[in-house]
Short mmCIF file of the C-alpha atoms (twelve columns), coordinates in Angstrom:
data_MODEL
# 
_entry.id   MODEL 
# 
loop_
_atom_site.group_PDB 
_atom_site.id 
_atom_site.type_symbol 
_atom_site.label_atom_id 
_atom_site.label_alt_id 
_atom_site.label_comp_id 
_atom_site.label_asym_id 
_atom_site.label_seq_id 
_atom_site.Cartn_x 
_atom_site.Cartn_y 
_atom_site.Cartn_z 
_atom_site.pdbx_PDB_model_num 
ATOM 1   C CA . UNK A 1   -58.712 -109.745 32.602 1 
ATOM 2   C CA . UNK A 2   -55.801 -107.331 32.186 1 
ATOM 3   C CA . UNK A 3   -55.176 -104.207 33.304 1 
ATOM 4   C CA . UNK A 4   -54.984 -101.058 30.805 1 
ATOM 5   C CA . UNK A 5   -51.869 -100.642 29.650 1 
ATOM 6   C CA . UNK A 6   -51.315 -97.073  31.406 1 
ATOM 7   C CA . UNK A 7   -51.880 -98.882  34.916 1 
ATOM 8   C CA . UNK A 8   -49.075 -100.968 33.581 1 
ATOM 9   C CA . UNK A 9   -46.494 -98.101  33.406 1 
ATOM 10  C CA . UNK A 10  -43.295 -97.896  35.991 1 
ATOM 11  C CA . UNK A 11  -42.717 -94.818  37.722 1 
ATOM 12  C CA . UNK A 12  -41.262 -92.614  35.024 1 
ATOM 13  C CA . UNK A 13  -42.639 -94.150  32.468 1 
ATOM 14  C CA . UNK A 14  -44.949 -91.299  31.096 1 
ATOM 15  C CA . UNK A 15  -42.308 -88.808  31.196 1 
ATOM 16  C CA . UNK A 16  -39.677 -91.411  29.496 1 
ATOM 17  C CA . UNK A 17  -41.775 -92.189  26.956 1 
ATOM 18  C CA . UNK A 18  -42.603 -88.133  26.322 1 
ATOM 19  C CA . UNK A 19  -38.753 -87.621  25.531 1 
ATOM 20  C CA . UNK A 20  -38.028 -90.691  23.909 1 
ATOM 21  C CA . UNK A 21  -38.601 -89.454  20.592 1 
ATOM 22  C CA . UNK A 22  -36.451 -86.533  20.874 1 
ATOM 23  C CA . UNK A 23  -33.471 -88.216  22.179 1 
ATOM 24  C CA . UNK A 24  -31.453 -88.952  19.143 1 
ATOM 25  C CA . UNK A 25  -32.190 -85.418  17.765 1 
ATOM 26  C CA . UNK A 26  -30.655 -83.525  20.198 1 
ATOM 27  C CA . UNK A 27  -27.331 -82.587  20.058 1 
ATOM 28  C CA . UNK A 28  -25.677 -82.377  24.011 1 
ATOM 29  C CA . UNK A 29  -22.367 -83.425  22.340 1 
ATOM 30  C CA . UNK A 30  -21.416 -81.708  19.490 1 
ATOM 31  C CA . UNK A 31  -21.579 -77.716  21.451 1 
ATOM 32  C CA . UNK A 32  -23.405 -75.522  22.794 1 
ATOM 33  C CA . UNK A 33  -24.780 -73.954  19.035 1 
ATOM 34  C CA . UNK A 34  -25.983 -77.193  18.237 1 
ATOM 35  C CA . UNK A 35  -27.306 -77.747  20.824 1 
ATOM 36  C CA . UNK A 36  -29.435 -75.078  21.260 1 
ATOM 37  C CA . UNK A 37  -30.586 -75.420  17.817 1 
ATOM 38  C CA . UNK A 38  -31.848 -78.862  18.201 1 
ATOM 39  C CA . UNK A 39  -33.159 -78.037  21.480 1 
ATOM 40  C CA . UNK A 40  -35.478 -75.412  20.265 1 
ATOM 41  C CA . UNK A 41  -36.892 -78.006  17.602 1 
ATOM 42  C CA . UNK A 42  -38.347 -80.376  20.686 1 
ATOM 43  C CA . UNK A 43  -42.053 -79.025  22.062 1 
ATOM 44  C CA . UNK A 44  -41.677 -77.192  25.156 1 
ATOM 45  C CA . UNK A 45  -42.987 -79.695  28.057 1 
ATOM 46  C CA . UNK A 46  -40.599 -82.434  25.983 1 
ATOM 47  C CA . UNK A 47  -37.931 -79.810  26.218 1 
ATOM 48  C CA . UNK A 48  -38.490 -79.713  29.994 1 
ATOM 49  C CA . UNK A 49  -38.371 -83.308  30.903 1 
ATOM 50  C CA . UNK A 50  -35.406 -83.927  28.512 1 
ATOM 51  C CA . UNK A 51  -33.479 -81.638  30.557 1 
ATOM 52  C CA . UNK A 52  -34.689 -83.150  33.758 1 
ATOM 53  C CA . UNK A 53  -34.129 -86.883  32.817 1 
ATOM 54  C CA . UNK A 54  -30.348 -86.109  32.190 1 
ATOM 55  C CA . UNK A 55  -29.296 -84.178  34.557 1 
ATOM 56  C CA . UNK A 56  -31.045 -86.158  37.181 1 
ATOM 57  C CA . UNK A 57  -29.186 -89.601  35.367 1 
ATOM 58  C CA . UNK A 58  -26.041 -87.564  35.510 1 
ATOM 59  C CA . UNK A 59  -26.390 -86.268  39.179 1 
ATOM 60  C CA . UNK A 60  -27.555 -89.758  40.921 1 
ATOM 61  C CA . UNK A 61  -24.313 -91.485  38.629 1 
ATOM 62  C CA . UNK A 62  -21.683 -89.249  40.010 1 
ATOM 63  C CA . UNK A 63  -22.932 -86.064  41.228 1 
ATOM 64  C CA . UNK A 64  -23.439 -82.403  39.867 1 
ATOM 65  C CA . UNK A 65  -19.605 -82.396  39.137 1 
ATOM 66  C CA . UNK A 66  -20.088 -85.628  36.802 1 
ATOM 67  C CA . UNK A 67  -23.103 -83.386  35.156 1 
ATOM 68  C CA . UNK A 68  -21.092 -80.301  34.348 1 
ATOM 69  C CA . UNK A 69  -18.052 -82.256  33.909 1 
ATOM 70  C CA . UNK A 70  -19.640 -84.441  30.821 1 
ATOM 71  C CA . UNK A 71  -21.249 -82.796  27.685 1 
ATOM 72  C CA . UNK A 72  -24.472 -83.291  29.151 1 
ATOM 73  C CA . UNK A 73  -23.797 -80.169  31.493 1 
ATOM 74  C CA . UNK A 74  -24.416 -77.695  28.758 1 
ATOM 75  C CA . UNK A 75  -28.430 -78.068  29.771 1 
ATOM 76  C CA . UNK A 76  -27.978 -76.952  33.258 1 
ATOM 77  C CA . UNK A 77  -30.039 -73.999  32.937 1 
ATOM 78  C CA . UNK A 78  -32.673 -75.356  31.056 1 
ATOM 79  C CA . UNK A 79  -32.737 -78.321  33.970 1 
ATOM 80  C CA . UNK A 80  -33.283 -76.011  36.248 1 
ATOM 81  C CA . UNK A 81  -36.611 -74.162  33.637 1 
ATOM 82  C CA . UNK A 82  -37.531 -78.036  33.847 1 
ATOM 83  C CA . UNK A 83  -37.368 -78.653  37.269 1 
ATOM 84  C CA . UNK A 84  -39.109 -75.732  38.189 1 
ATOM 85  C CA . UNK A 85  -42.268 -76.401  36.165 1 
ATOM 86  C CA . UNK A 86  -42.585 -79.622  36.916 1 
ATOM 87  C CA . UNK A 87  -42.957 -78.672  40.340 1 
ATOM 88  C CA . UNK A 88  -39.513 -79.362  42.028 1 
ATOM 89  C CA . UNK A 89  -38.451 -76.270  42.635 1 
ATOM 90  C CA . UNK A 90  -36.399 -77.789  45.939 1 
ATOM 91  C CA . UNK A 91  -34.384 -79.642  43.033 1 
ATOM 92  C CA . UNK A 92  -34.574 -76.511  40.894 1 
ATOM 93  C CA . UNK A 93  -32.816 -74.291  43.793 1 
ATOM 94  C CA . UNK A 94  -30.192 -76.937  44.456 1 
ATOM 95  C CA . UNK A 95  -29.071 -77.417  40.908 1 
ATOM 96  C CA . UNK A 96  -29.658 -73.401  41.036 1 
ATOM 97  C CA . UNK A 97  -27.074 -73.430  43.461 1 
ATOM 98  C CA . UNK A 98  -24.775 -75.725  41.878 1 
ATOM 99  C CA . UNK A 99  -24.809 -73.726  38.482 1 
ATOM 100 C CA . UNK A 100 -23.708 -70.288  40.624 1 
ATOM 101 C CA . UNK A 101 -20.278 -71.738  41.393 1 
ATOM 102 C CA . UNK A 102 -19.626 -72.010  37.506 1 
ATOM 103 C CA . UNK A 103 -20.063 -68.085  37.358 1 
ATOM 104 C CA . UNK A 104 -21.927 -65.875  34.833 1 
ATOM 105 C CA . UNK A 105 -22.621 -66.206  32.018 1 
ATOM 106 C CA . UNK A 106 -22.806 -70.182  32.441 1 
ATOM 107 C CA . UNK A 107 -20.514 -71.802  30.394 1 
ATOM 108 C CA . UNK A 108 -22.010 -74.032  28.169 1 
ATOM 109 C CA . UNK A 109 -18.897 -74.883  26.393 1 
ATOM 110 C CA . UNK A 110 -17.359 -78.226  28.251 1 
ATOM 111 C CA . UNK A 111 -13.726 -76.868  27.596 1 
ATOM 112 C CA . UNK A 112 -14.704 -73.820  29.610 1 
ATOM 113 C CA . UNK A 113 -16.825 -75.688  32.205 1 
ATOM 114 C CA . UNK A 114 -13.822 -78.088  32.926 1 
ATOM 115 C CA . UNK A 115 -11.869 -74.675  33.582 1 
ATOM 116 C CA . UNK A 116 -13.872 -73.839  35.600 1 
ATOM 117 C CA . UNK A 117 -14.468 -77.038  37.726 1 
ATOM 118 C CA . UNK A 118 -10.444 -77.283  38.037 1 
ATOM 119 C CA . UNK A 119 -10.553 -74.135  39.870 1 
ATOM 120 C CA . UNK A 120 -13.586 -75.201  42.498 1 
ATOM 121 C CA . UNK A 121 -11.467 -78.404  43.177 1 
ATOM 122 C CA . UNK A 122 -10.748 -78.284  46.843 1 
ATOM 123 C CA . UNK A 123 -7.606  -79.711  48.658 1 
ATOM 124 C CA . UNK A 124 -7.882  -83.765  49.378 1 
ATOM 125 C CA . UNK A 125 -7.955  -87.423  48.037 1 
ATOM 126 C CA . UNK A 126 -11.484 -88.291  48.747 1 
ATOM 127 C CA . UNK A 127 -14.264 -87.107  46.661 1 
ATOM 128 C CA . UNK A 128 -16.404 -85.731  50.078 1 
ATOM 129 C CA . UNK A 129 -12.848 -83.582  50.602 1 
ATOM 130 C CA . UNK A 130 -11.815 -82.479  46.779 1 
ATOM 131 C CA . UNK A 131 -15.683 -82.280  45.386 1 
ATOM 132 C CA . UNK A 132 -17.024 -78.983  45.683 1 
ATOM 133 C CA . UNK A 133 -20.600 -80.049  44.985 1 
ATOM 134 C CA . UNK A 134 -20.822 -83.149  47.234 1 
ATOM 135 C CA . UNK A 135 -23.113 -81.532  50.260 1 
ATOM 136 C CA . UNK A 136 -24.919 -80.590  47.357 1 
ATOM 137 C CA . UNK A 137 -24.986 -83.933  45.752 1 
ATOM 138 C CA . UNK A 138 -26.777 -85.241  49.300 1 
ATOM 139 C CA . UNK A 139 -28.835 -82.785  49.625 1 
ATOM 140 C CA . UNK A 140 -30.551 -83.430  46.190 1 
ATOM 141 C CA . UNK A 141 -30.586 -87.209  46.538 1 
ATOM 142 C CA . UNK A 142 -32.693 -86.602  49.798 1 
ATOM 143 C CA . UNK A 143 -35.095 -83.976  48.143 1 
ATOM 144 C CA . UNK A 144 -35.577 -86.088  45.257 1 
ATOM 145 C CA . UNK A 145 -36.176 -89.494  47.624 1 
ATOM 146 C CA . UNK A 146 -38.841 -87.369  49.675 1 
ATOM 147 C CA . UNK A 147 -40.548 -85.145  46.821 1 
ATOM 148 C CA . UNK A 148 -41.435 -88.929  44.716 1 
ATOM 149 C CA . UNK A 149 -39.676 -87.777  41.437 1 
ATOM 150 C CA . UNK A 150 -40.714 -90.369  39.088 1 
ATOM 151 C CA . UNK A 151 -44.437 -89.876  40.351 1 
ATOM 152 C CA . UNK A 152 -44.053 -85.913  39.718 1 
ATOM 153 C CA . UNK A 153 -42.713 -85.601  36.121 1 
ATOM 154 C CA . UNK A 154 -44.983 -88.654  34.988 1 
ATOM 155 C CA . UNK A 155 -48.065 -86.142  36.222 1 
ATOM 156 C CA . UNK A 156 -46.018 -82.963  34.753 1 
ATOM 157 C CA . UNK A 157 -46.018 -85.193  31.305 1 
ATOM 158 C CA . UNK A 158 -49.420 -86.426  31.562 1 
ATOM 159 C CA . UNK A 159 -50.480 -82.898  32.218 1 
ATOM 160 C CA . UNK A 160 -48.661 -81.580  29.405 1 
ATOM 161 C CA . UNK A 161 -49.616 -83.941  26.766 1 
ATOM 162 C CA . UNK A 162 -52.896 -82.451  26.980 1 
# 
């Protein structure tokens, strides 16, 4: 006998496979315009977890620097939307936190974001002295080891496909 094939899902499956479709058609790399315009074209729980899935891929790679440093970074504020109705509103704050340095408005454009990031580079060789995010980054990977991630936006997805 085998088992259905939802019991056969890995954490973050659900909420991988609610984005999946979308992936292709939105644009994170061509500006912030197109972006938003292919953004707004995704249904609004998809919307969410897209947001979520790459900014936590780009965080736990290299950090929130690596996220607003790459093209990705111009959904920061709708990461934040998604981690907040998913339910990880620890996350939320921290990435919250991390999108204040940048200033308002946020910039969405990466020329302006990298601008910005060269001014928040602090003094030193090693990435815990130079990055300005790093207590940051370790604070996040903690929350999100603790608060079971992939087990909360798979129930956030499930819930939404309803």
């Amino acid at each position: 006998m085998t088992k259905p094939e939802a019991d056969r899902d890995e954490p973050g499956d659900a909420a991988w496979h609610a984005i999946e479709p979308y992936c292709e058609s939105v644009g994170i790399y061509n500006g912030p315009q197109v972006f938003v315009d292919s953004f707004e074209k995704v249904p609004e729980p998809a919307r969410r977890l897209f947001a979520v899935w790459f900014c936590d891929a780009e965080v736990c790679n290299g950090g929130f620097h690596q996220f607003f440093f790459n093209s990705t970074g111009v959904l920061a504020p709708e990461a934040a939307e998604g981690f907040r109705a998913a339910g990880l509103t620890e996350l939320a704050e921290l990435l919250e936190t991390a999108i204040a340095r940048l200033g308002e408005p946020y910039p969405r454009d990466r020329a302006k974001r990298l601008a910005v990031l060269e001014t928040l580079k602090r003094p030193g060789t090693k990435r815990e002295e130079c990055d300005p995010f790093y207590e940051l980054d370790d604070r996040y990977y903690e929350a999100k080891d603790r608060l079971d991630f992939d087990r909360v936006l798979d129930d956030y997805a499930r819930r939404s496909a309803r």
